[in-house]
Amino acid sequence: LEKLVILKMGGSVITNKRIPMAVNLEALDALSVAVSQASTNLLIVHGGGSFGHYYAKQFGLGTELKAVSREGVAKTRSAMLQLNIIVTKILEKQGVYAYSLPPASLVGFGRVAAHGAELLESIMEGGLVPITYGDVLPNHGRYNILSGDSITRMLALCLKADRVVFTSDVDGLYASGNKLVRSIGIRDKFAIDQPDRGLDVTGGMALKLCEAQEIARNGVDVYFVNGLKPERVIKALKGEIVEGSLIRGTRNAR
Ligand SMILES: Nc1ncnc2c1ncn2[C@@H]1O[C@H](COP(=O)(O)OP(=O)(O)OP(=O)(O)O)[C@@H](O)[C@H]1O
Ligand SMILES: [Mg+2]
């Protein structure tokens, strides 16, 4: 497969995290236009925003595997499905034809499914854009949330992506003092205020940074850009210099 770029559409971009079950249509529209201008193979992962996180929080679901309410699992999952359909439809409007896959068809039990890479590559060979999302996954009677950021990491490593672009509602990663960190080392540590001001049950920016650094330690460049600024997303998808934070992929540095 030629060049592959993975785009994480942050829930903080495509939804209004302050209002339960509210899509940020304007942002999603603009982001879809940006995506329609990408010329490489693309795989999209979207987050939960005020859809998934809302119910997950209400019912106490998290990244830790545990016995949880059936109602909570069902409601969190149906909210994510609903958001996925909306995202898929808006992409379609911009001529981006997506092939939607529930995460459970790609990953489970801590790993990418045996046929995961072949499935995704087959879809991209046909010119469609695979899209998946953060979701609740089962593990022998217990459940946990696999965040969109974690799925992004698993798929990036499995597919040997050329580049990963994380979008959120901020310009990138901020160090203390609200200073944007333009270049992040693969092992740099930052004090990240938790919990973030929106709602996030899967670790917010702190987990995103961990996942991003793990991706970069495998030789893949990772960008953090503001998804509310489509022209930045276009640049990052192309691998151009852009306002935001960059973690240069560095191999043999483990
Ligand atoms: N040091 C930091 N630098 C940048 N953002 C930070 C920092 N600390 C906390 N944040 C918060 O992290 C948020 C982005 O992470 P969050 O998980 O909320 O969004 P997301 O990943 O786009 O959403 P989702 O998890 O639904 O996909 C920003 O809105 C910002 O307020
Ligand atoms: Mg998040």
CSV table of N, CA, C and O in Angstrom, one decimal, residues 55-153:
chain,number,residue,atom,x,y,z
A,55,TYR,N,-22.5,9.1,28.2
A,55,TYR,CA,-23.0,7.9,28.8
A,55,TYR,C,-22.0,7.2,29.6
A,55,TYR,O,-22.3,6.6,30.6
A,56,ALA,N,-20.8,7.1,29.1
A,56,ALA,CA,-19.7,6.4,29.8
A,56,ALA,C,-19.6,7.0,31.2
A,56,ALA,O,-19.4,6.2,32.2
A,57,LYS,N,-19.6,8.3,31.3
A,57,LYS,CA,-19.4,8.9,32.5
A,57,LYS,C,-20.6,8.6,33.4
A,57,LYS,O,-20.5,8.3,34.6
A,58,GLN,N,-21.8,8.8,32.9
A,58,GLN,CA,-23.0,8.6,33.6
A,58,GLN,C,-23.1,7.2,34.2
A,58,GLN,O,-23.6,7.0,35.3
A,59,PHE,N,-22.6,6.2,33.5
A,59,PHE,CA,-22.7,4.8,33.9
A,59,PHE,C,-21.4,4.2,34.5
A,59,PHE,O,-21.2,3.0,34.7
A,60,GLY,N,-20.4,5.1,34.6
A,60,GLY,CA,-19.1,4.6,35.3
A,60,GLY,C,-18.3,3.7,34.4
A,60,GLY,O,-17.5,2.9,35.0
A,61,LEU,N,-18.3,3.8,33.1
A,61,LEU,CA,-17.4,3.1,32.2
A,61,LEU,C,-16.1,3.8,32.1
A,61,LEU,O,-16.1,5.0,32.0
A,62,GLY,N,-15.0,3.0,32.0
A,62,GLY,CA,-13.7,3.7,31.8
A,62,GLY,C,-12.8,2.7,31.0
A,62,GLY,O,-13.3,1.7,30.4
A,63,THR,N,-11.5,3.1,31.0
A,63,THR,CA,-10.6,2.3,30.3
A,63,THR,C,-10.2,1.0,31.0
A,63,THR,O,-9.7,0.0,30.4
A,64,GLU,N,-10.6,0.9,32.3
A,64,GLU,CA,-10.3,-0.3,33.1
A,64,GLU,C,-11.4,-1.3,32.9
A,64,GLU,O,-12.6,-1.0,32.9
A,65,LEU,N,-11.0,-2.5,32.7
A,65,LEU,CA,-11.9,-3.6,32.5
A,65,LEU,C,-12.7,-3.9,33.7
A,65,LEU,O,-12.1,-4.1,34.8
A,66,LYS,N,-14.0,-3.9,33.6
A,66,LYS,CA,-14.8,-4.2,34.8
A,66,LYS,C,-16.3,-4.6,34.5
A,66,LYS,O,-16.7,-4.5,33.3
A,67,ALA,N,-16.9,-5.2,35.5
A,67,ALA,CA,-18.3,-5.6,35.3
A,67,ALA,C,-19.1,-4.3,35.4
A,67,ALA,O,-19.0,-3.6,36.3
A,68,VAL,N,-19.9,-3.9,34.3
A,68,VAL,CA,-20.6,-2.7,34.3
A,68,VAL,C,-22.0,-2.9,33.9
A,68,VAL,O,-22.4,-4.0,33.5
A,69,SER,N,-22.8,-1.9,34.1
A,69,SER,CA,-24.2,-1.9,33.8
A,69,SER,C,-24.5,-2.2,32.3
A,69,SER,O,-23.9,-1.6,31.4
A,70,ARG,N,-25.4,-3.1,32.0
A,70,ARG,CA,-25.7,-3.5,30.6
A,70,ARG,C,-26.3,-2.3,29.9
A,70,ARG,O,-26.0,-2.0,28.8
A,71,GLU,N,-27.1,-1.5,30.7
A,71,GLU,CA,-27.7,-0.3,30.1
A,71,GLU,C,-26.6,0.7,29.7
A,71,GLU,O,-26.7,1.3,28.7
A,72,GLY,N,-25.6,0.8,30.6
A,72,GLY,CA,-24.5,1.7,30.3
A,72,GLY,C,-23.8,1.3,29.0
A,72,GLY,O,-23.5,2.2,28.2
A,73,VAL,N,-23.5,0.0,28.9
A,73,VAL,CA,-22.8,-0.4,27.7
A,73,VAL,C,-23.6,-0.2,26.5
A,73,VAL,O,-23.2,0.4,25.5
A,74,ALA,N,-24.9,-0.5,26.5
A,74,ALA,CA,-25.8,-0.4,25.4
A,74,ALA,C,-25.9,1.1,25.0
A,74,ALA,O,-25.8,1.5,23.8
A,75,LYS,N,-26.1,2.0,26.0
A,75,LYS,CA,-26.4,3.4,25.7
A,75,LYS,C,-25.1,4.1,25.2
A,75,LYS,O,-25.2,4.9,24.3
A,76,THR,N,-24.0,3.7,25.7
A,76,THR,CA,-22.7,4.3,25.3
A,76,THR,C,-22.5,3.9,23.8
A,76,THR,O,-22.1,4.7,23.0
A,77,ARG,N,-22.7,2.6,23.5
A,77,ARG,CA,-22.5,2.1,22.2
A,77,ARG,C,-23.4,2.7,21.2
A,77,ARG,O,-23.0,3.0,20.1
A,78,SER,N,-24.7,2.8,21.5
A,78,SER,CA,-25.6,3.3,20.5
A,78,SER,C,-25.4,4.8,20.3
A,78,SER,O,-25.6,5.3,19.2
A,79,ALA,N,-24.9,5.5,21.3
A,79,ALA,CA,-24.6,6.9,21.1
A,79,ALA,C,-23.4,7.0,20.1
A,79,ALA,O,-23.4,7.9,19.2
A,80,MET,N,-22.4,6.1,20.3
A,80,MET,CA,-21.3,6.1,19.3
A,80,MET,C,-21.7,5.8,17.9
A,80,MET,O,-21.2,6.3,17.0
A,81,LEU,N,-22.6,4.8,17.8
A,81,LEU,CA,-23.1,4.4,16.5
A,81,LEU,C,-23.7,5.6,15.8
A,81,LEU,O,-23.6,5.8,14.6
A,82,GLN,N,-24.5,6.3,16.6
A,82,GLN,CA,-25.3,7.4,16.1
A,82,GLN,C,-24.3,8.5,15.6
A,82,GLN,O,-24.5,9.0,14.5
A,83,LEU,N,-23.3,8.8,16.4
A,83,LEU,CA,-22.3,9.8,16.0
A,83,LEU,C,-21.6,9.3,14.7
A,83,LEU,O,-21.3,10.1,13.8
A,84,ASN,N,-21.2,8.0,14.7
A,84,ASN,CA,-20.5,7.5,13.5
A,84,ASN,C,-21.4,7.6,12.2
A,84,ASN,O,-20.8,7.9,11.2
A,85,ILE,N,-22.7,7.4,12.3
A,85,ILE,CA,-23.5,7.6,11.2
A,85,ILE,C,-23.5,9.0,10.7
A,85,ILE,O,-23.4,9.3,9.5
A,86,ILE,N,-23.6,9.9,11.7
A,86,ILE,CA,-23.6,11.4,11.3
A,86,ILE,C,-22.3,11.7,10.6
A,86,ILE,O,-22.3,12.4,9.6
A,87,VAL,N,-21.2,11.3,11.2
A,87,VAL,CA,-19.8,11.6,10.6
A,87,VAL,C,-19.7,11.1,9.2
A,87,VAL,O,-19.3,11.7,8.3
A,88,THR,N,-20.2,9.8,9.1
A,88,THR,CA,-20.1,9.1,7.8
A,88,THR,C,-20.9,9.9,6.7
A,88,THR,O,-20.5,10.0,5.6
A,89,LYS,N,-22.1,10.3,7.1
A,89,LYS,CA,-23.0,11.0,6.2
A,89,LYS,C,-22.4,12.4,5.8
A,89,LYS,O,-22.5,12.8,4.6
A,90,ILE,N,-21.8,13.1,6.7
A,90,ILE,CA,-21.3,14.4,6.4
A,90,ILE,C,-20.1,14.2,5.5
A,90,ILE,O,-19.9,15.0,4.5
A,91,LEU,N,-19.3,13.2,5.7
A,91,LEU,CA,-18.1,13.0,4.8
A,91,LEU,C,-18.6,12.7,3.4
A,91,LEU,O,-18.1,13.2,2.4
A,92,GLU,N,-19.7,11.9,3.4
A,92,GLU,CA,-20.3,11.5,2.1
A,92,GLU,C,-20.7,12.7,1.3
A,92,GLU,O,-20.5,12.8,0.1
A,93,LYS,N,-21.3,13.7,2.0
A,93,LYS,CA,-21.7,14.9,1.4
A,93,LYS,C,-20.5,15.7,0.7
A,93,LYS,O,-20.7,16.4,-0.3
A,94,GLN,N,-19.3,15.5,1.2
A,94,GLN,CA,-18.2,16.1,0.7
A,94,GLN,C,-17.4,15.2,-0.3
A,94,GLN,O,-16.3,15.5,-0.7
A,95,GLY,N,-18.1,14.1,-0.7
A,95,GLY,CA,-17.4,13.2,-1.6
A,95,GLY,C,-16.4,12.3,-1.0
A,95,GLY,O,-15.6,11.7,-1.7
A,96,VAL,N,-16.4,12.2,0.3
A,96,VAL,CA,-15.5,11.2,1.0
A,96,VAL,C,-16.3,10.0,1.3
A,96,VAL,O,-17.2,10.0,2.2
A,97,TYR,N,-16.0,8.9,0.6
A,97,TYR,CA,-16.9,7.7,0.8
A,97,TYR,C,-16.2,6.8,1.8
A,97,TYR,O,-15.2,6.2,1.5
A,98,ALA,N,-16.8,6.7,2.9
A,98,ALA,CA,-16.2,6.0,4.0
A,98,ALA,C,-16.8,4.6,4.2
A,98,ALA,O,-18.0,4.3,3.8
A,99,TYR,N,-16.0,3.7,4.7
A,99,TYR,CA,-16.5,2.3,5.0
A,99,TYR,C,-16.4,2.2,6.5
A,99,TYR,O,-15.3,2.1,7.0
A,100,SER,N,-17.5,2.2,7.1
A,100,SER,CA,-17.6,2.3,8.6
A,100,SER,C,-17.4,0.9,9.2
A,100,SER,O,-18.1,-0.1,8.7
A,101,LEU,N,-16.6,0.8,10.2
A,101,LEU,CA,-16.4,-0.5,10.8
A,101,LEU,C,-16.5,-0.3,12.4
A,101,LEU,O,-15.8,0.6,12.9
A,102,PRO,N,-17.3,-1.1,13.0
A,102,PRO,CA,-17.2,-1.0,14.5
A,102,PRO,C,-15.8,-1.5,15.0
A,102,PRO,O,-15.3,-2.5,14.4
A,103,PRO,N,-15.3,-0.9,16.0
A,103,PRO,CA,-13.9,-1.2,16.5
A,103,PRO,C,-13.8,-2.7,16.7
A,103,PRO,O,-12.7,-3.3,16.5
A,104,ALA,N,-14.9,-3.4,17.2
A,104,ALA,CA,-14.8,-4.8,17.6
A,104,ALA,C,-14.5,-5.7,16.4
A,104,ALA,O,-14.0,-6.8,16.5
A,105,SER,N,-14.7,-5.1,15.2
A,105,SER,CA,-14.4,-5.9,14.0
A,105,SER,C,-12.9,-5.8,13.6
A,105,SER,O,-12.4,-6.5,12.8
A,106,LEU,N,-12.2,-4.9,14.3
A,106,LEU,CA,-10.8,-4.7,14.0
A,106,LEU,C,-9.8,-5.0,15.2
A,106,LEU,O,-8.7,-5.5,15.0
A,107,VAL,N,-10.3,-4.8,16.4
A,107,VAL,CA,-9.4,-4.9,17.6
A,107,VAL,C,-10.2,-5.6,18.7
A,107,VAL,O,-11.4,-5.6,18.7
A,108,GLY,N,-9.5,-6.3,19.6
A,108,GLY,CA,-10.1,-6.9,20.7
A,108,GLY,C,-9.0,-7.6,21.5
A,108,GLY,O,-8.0,-8.0,21.0
A,109,PHE,N,-9.3,-7.8,22.8
A,109,PHE,CA,-8.4,-8.5,23.7
A,109,PHE,C,-6.9,-7.9,23.6
A,109,PHE,O,-6.0,-8.6,23.7
A,110,GLY,N,-6.9,-6.6,23.5
A,110,GLY,CA,-5.6,-5.9,23.5
A,110,GLY,C,-4.8,-6.0,22.2
A,110,GLY,O,-3.6,-5.6,22.2
A,111,ARG,N,-5.4,-6.5,21.2
A,111,ARG,CA,-4.6,-6.6,19.9
A,111,ARG,C,-5.5,-6.3,18.7
A,111,ARG,O,-6.7,-6.4,18.8
A,112,VAL,N,-4.8,-6.1,17.6
A,112,VAL,CA,-5.5,-6.0,16.3
A,112,VAL,C,-5.9,-7.4,15.8
A,112,VAL,O,-5.1,-8.3,15.9
A,113,ALA,N,-7.1,-7.5,15.3
A,113,ALA,CA,-7.6,-8.8,14.9
A,113,ALA,C,-6.7,-9.4,13.7
A,113,ALA,O,-6.1,-8.6,13.0
A,114,ALA,N,-6.6,-10.7,13.6
A,114,ALA,CA,-5.7,-11.3,12.7
A,114,ALA,C,-5.9,-10.8,11.2
A,114,ALA,O,-5.0,-10.6,10.5
A,115,HIS,N,-7.2,-10.5,10.9
A,115,HIS,CA,-7.5,-10.1,9.5
A,115,HIS,C,-7.6,-8.6,9.4
A,115,HIS,O,-8.0,-8.1,8.4
A,116,GLY,N,-7.3,-7.9,10.5
A,116,GLY,CA,-7.6,-6.4,10.6
A,116,GLY,C,-6.9,-5.7,9.5
A,116,GLY,O,-7.5,-4.9,8.8
A,117,ALA,N,-5.6,-5.9,9.3
A,117,ALA,CA,-4.8,-5.2,8.3
A,117,ALA,C,-5.3,-5.5,6.9
A,117,ALA,O,-5.4,-4.6,6.1
A,118,GLU,N,-5.6,-6.8,6.7
A,118,GLU,CA,-6.0,-7.2,5.3
A,118,GLU,C,-7.4,-6.5,5.0
A,118,GLU,O,-7.6,-6.0,3.9
A,119,LEU,N,-8.2,-6.5,6.0
A,119,LEU,CA,-9.5,-5.9,5.8
A,119,LEU,C,-9.4,-4.4,5.5
A,119,LEU,O,-10.0,-3.9,4.5
A,120,LEU,N,-8.6,-3.7,6.3
A,120,LEU,CA,-8.4,-2.2,6.0
A,120,LEU,C,-7.8,-1.9,4.7
A,120,LEU,O,-8.2,-1.1,4.0
A,121,GLU,N,-6.8,-2.7,4.4
A,121,GLU,CA,-6.1,-2.5,3.1
A,121,GLU,C,-7.0,-2.8,1.9
A,121,GLU,O,-6.9,-2.1,0.9
A,122,SER,N,-7.8,-3.8,2.1
A,122,SER,CA,-8.7,-4.2,1.0
A,122,SER,C,-9.7,-3.0,0.7
A,122,SER,O,-10.0,-2.7,-0.4
A,123,ILE,N,-10.1,-2.4,1.8
A,123,ILE,CA,-11.1,-1.3,1.6
A,123,ILE,C,-10.4,-0.1,0.9
A,123,ILE,O,-10.9,0.5,0.0
A,124,MET,N,-9.1,0.2,1.4
A,124,MET,CA,-8.4,1.3,0.8
A,124,MET,C,-8.0,1.1,-0.7
A,124,MET,O,-8.0,2.0,-1.5
A,125,GLU,N,-7.7,-0.2,-1.0
A,125,GLU,CA,-7.4,-0.5,-2.4
A,125,GLU,C,-8.5,-0.2,-3.3
A,125,GLU,O,-8.4,0.1,-4.5
A,126,GLY,N,-9.7,-0.3,-2.7
A,126,GLY,CA,-10.9,0.0,-3.5
A,126,GLY,C,-11.3,1.5,-3.5
A,126,GLY,O,-12.3,1.9,-4.1
A,127,GLY,N,-10.4,2.3,-2.9
A,127,GLY,CA,-10.6,3.7,-2.9
A,127,GLY,C,-11.6,4.3,-1.8
A,127,GLY,O,-11.9,5.5,-1.8
A,128,LEU,N,-12.0,3.4,-0.9
A,128,LEU,CA,-12.9,3.9,0.2
A,128,LEU,C,-12.0,4.2,1.4
A,128,LEU,O,-10.9,3.8,1.5
A,129,VAL,N,-12.6,5.0,2.3
A,129,VAL,CA,-11.9,5.4,3.5
A,129,VAL,C,-12.4,4.7,4.7
A,129,VAL,O,-13.6,4.9,5.1
A,130,PRO,N,-11.7,3.8,5.3
A,130,PRO,CA,-12.2,3.1,6.5
A,130,PRO,C,-12.3,4.1,7.6
A,130,PRO,O,-11.5,5.0,7.8
A,131,ILE,N,-13.4,4.0,8.3
A,131,ILE,CA,-13.6,4.8,9.5
A,131,ILE,C,-14.1,4.0,10.7
A,131,ILE,O,-15.0,3.1,10.6
A,132,THR,N,-13.5,4.2,11.8
A,132,THR,CA,-13.9,3.5,13.1
A,132,THR,C,-13.8,4.5,14.2
A,132,THR,O,-13.6,5.7,14.0
A,133,TYR,N,-14.0,4.1,15.4
A,133,TYR,CA,-14.2,5.1,16.5
A,133,TYR,C,-13.8,4.4,17.9
A,133,TYR,O,-13.6,3.2,18.0
A,134,GLY,N,-13.8,5.2,18.9
A,134,GLY,CA,-13.6,4.7,20.2
A,134,GLY,C,-14.9,4.0,20.7
A,134,GLY,O,-16.0,4.5,20.3
A,135,ASP,N,-14.8,2.9,21.4
A,135,ASP,CA,-16.0,2.1,21.7
A,135,ASP,C,-15.8,1.3,23.0
A,135,ASP,O,-14.8,1.2,23.5
A,136,VAL,N,-16.9,0.7,23.4
A,136,VAL,CA,-16.9,-0.2,24.5
A,136,VAL,C,-16.6,-1.6,24.0
A,136,VAL,O,-17.3,-2.1,23.1
A,137,LEU,N,-15.6,-2.3,24.5
A,137,LEU,CA,-15.3,-3.6,24.1
A,137,LEU,C,-15.5,-4.7,25.1
A,137,LEU,O,-15.2,-4.4,26.3
A,138,PRO,N,-15.9,-5.9,24.7
A,138,PRO,CA,-16.2,-6.9,25.7
A,138,PRO,C,-14.9,-7.8,26.0
A,138,PRO,O,-14.1,-7.9,25.1
A,139,ASN,N,-14.8,-8.3,27.2
A,139,ASN,CA,-13.7,-9.2,27.4
A,139,ASN,C,-14.2,-10.2,28.5
A,139,ASN,O,-14.1,-10.0,29.7
A,140,HIS,N,-14.8,-11.3,28.0
A,140,HIS,CA,-15.3,-12.4,28.9
A,140,HIS,C,-16.1,-11.9,30.1
A,140,HIS,O,-15.8,-12.1,31.3
A,141,GLY,N,-17.2,-11.2,29.7
A,141,GLY,CA,-18.1,-10.8,30.8
A,141,GLY,C,-17.9,-9.4,31.3
A,141,GLY,O,-18.7,-8.8,32.0
A,142,ARG,N,-16.7,-8.9,31.1
A,142,ARG,CA,-16.4,-7.5,31.6
A,142,ARG,C,-16.2,-6.6,30.3
A,142,ARG,O,-16.1,-7.1,29.2
A,143,TYR,N,-16.3,-5.3,30.6
A,143,TYR,CA,-16.2,-4.4,29.5
A,143,TYR,C,-15.2,-3.2,29.8
A,143,TYR,O,-15.1,-2.9,31.0
A,144,ASN,N,-14.6,-2.6,28.8
A,144,ASN,CA,-13.9,-1.4,29.0
A,144,ASN,C,-14.0,-0.5,27.7
A,144,ASN,O,-14.4,-1.0,26.7
A,145,ILE,N,-13.6,0.7,27.9
A,145,ILE,CA,-13.6,1.6,26.7
A,145,ILE,C,-12.2,1.5,26.1
A,145,ILE,O,-11.2,1.7,26.8
A,146,LEU,N,-12.2,1.4,24.8
A,146,LEU,CA,-10.9,1.5,24.1
A,146,LEU,C,-11.1,2.9,23.4
A,146,LEU,O,-12.0,3.1,22.6
A,147,SER,N,-10.3,3.8,23.8
A,147,SER,CA,-10.4,5.2,23.3
A,147,SER,C,-10.0,5.3,21.8
A,147,SER,O,-9.2,4.4,21.3
A,148,GLY,N,-10.5,6.3,21.2
A,148,GLY,CA,-10.2,6.5,19.8
A,148,GLY,C,-8.7,6.7,19.6
A,148,GLY,O,-8.1,6.3,18.6
A,149,ASP,N,-8.1,7.3,20.6
A,149,ASP,CA,-6.6,7.6,20.6
A,149,ASP,C,-5.8,6.2,20.6
A,149,ASP,O,-4.8,6.0,19.9
A,150,SER,N,-6.3,5.3,21.4
A,150,SER,CA,-5.7,4.0,21.6
A,150,SER,C,-5.9,3.2,20.3
A,150,SER,O,-4.9,2.5,19.8
A,151,ILE,N,-7.1,3.2,19.7
A,151,ILE,CA,-7.3,2.5,18.5
A,151,ILE,C,-6.4,3.0,17.4
A,151,ILE,O,-5.8,2.3,16.6
A,152,THR,N,-6.2,4.3,17.4
A,152,THR,CA,-5.4,5.0,16.4
A,152,THR,C,-3.9,4.4,16.5
A,152,THR,O,-3.3,4.1,15.5
A,153,ARG,N,-3.5,4.3,17.8
A,153,ARG,CA,-2.1,3.8,18.0
A,153,ARG,C,-2.0,2.4,17.5
A,153,ARG,O,-1.1,2.0,16.8
